[in-house]
Amino acid sequence: MSNNQVTMDKIVNLCKSRGIIFPGSEIYGGMGNTWDYGPIGVEIKNNIKKCWWKKFVQESENSYGVDAAILMNARVWDASGHTASFSDPKMDCKECKTRHRADNLIEAHSKGTVNADLLSNEEMEQYIKDNNVCCPRCGKSNFTPIRQFNLMFETSRGVTEEGQNKIYLRPETAQGEFVNFLNVQRTTRAKVPFGIAQIGKAFRNEVTPGNFIFRTIEFEQMEHQFFCKEGQDQEYYEIYKNLAWEFLKSIGIDESHIRFKDHDKLAHYAKAACDIQYQFPIGWSELNGIHNRTNYDLSRHQEYSGKSMLYVDPFTNEKYIPYVIEYSIGADRLMLAVLSEAYEEETLENGETRQVMHFHPAIAAYKVAVLPLQKNLSEKAREVQKMLAKRFMVTYDEAGSIGKRYRRQDEIGTPYSVTIDFDTMENDTVTVRDRDTMEQIRIKISELSDYIAEKIAY
Ligand code: ATP
């Protein structure tokens, strides 16, 4: 609604106090930059994933889902280029021993006017010296030289020390789609162009994680690889830019809070790349990426695995390695955008303020709250709860004044509250309160379930 009121602190506090997101391993003093989703948070995140899947798999004629293993043959990461070059330029402050990304230091110092992606390590070191760029923690300018730091988490596979092999926690889900390209194509009899989607965990040993769930070391990605013929690639690149934008709008992100940002520097294999940025409480930052990756990924897997990745066109018999348009968005980063977007401290007519989360109903954790006006109406209220729970996530609350109970639902963004009162016992009707307008209507219990279903449809 109006995300200019919201700060990161307000979101973190709300998340912690309302069971949305807790610090990871909290009773042991935490585990830096890990977060646990609570009862409300897990529902919201699942709903984000469901909406994405609906748009990019269910409603898409030519898309198929996979759920590939997190642990993959280590050769996959040689082929993808991650073992050689999935790294960030790291510098340590010699004074206070904190670790930084040189590119981030430069971008912050130049207020975004210098694009550090375009600089070599030597040029970054020189810029930092010439401009006396200081450590954000201690204010001194005394850094180690830059070292490239690989972001992949390593682990080992094997039962004996000697027989152990180095393997990695996947740093992106995309390779699971690439290595299964022909499995999916053959088993579904899909014809190029078609897409493969996946939602799953990824892990990155980030040099500077932080900003709550914006950048973490363990996160979920929702990725869609669209395989097409060379020549059609730019057309589909534009189509996916548009679909990515429309998806954000469809879950309630206001268009004025998102913008496209073309990449200034393309990876050597990429033909085009852009991000959609969101106006987070920390400023405009990447929410998702869309890339025209040419036929690089499948060609590399063909080269490294020795298995043909050729697609045979069933009409022309032409053989070729398809181009890939990749659309990739972090589920947790989108969750942060959704939380920022929904947050409002609203001043009411009577001068009071209410904190309300205006989630799209499809995203909200509970679709409906059942509230008996008094405790002696609880039997009937439980009946209504049971009936609604067959179709929706429902919550029940009989503690405190009805006003307080409405506020509690507003804070977690429940779009509808159903009140059971004395008239309910007479004529089987209930009131339904709308979270956003706070207006109430009276409807028959027999019509309630369909009414809610229609209101929350996505
Ligand atoms: P960034 O520039 O922010 O590090 P990236 O360009 O490396 O991101 P991609 O590799 O394109 O990101 O990953 C696709 C998406 O995955 C990102 O747009 C973001 O939404 C999400 N993502 C990437 N890294 C993280 C992370 N460490 N924590 C949370 N989400 C992440």
Tab-separated table of C-alpha atoms in Angstrom, residues 22 29 52 111 113 184 269 387 454:
chain	number	residue	atom	x	y	z
A	22	PHE	CA	12.417	-15.851	13.918
A	29	GLY	CA	22.558	-17.181	20.464
A	52	TRP	CA	4.390	-18.464	-8.713
A	111	LYS	CA	26.578	6.678	-4.181
A	113	THR	CA	27.747	6.597	-9.675
A	184	VAL	CA	11.835	-33.698	-19.311
A	269	TYR	CA	28.040	-16.037	-22.722
A	387	MET	CA	-16.574	-26.111	8.075
A	454	GLU	CA	-14.585	-16.044	-4.488
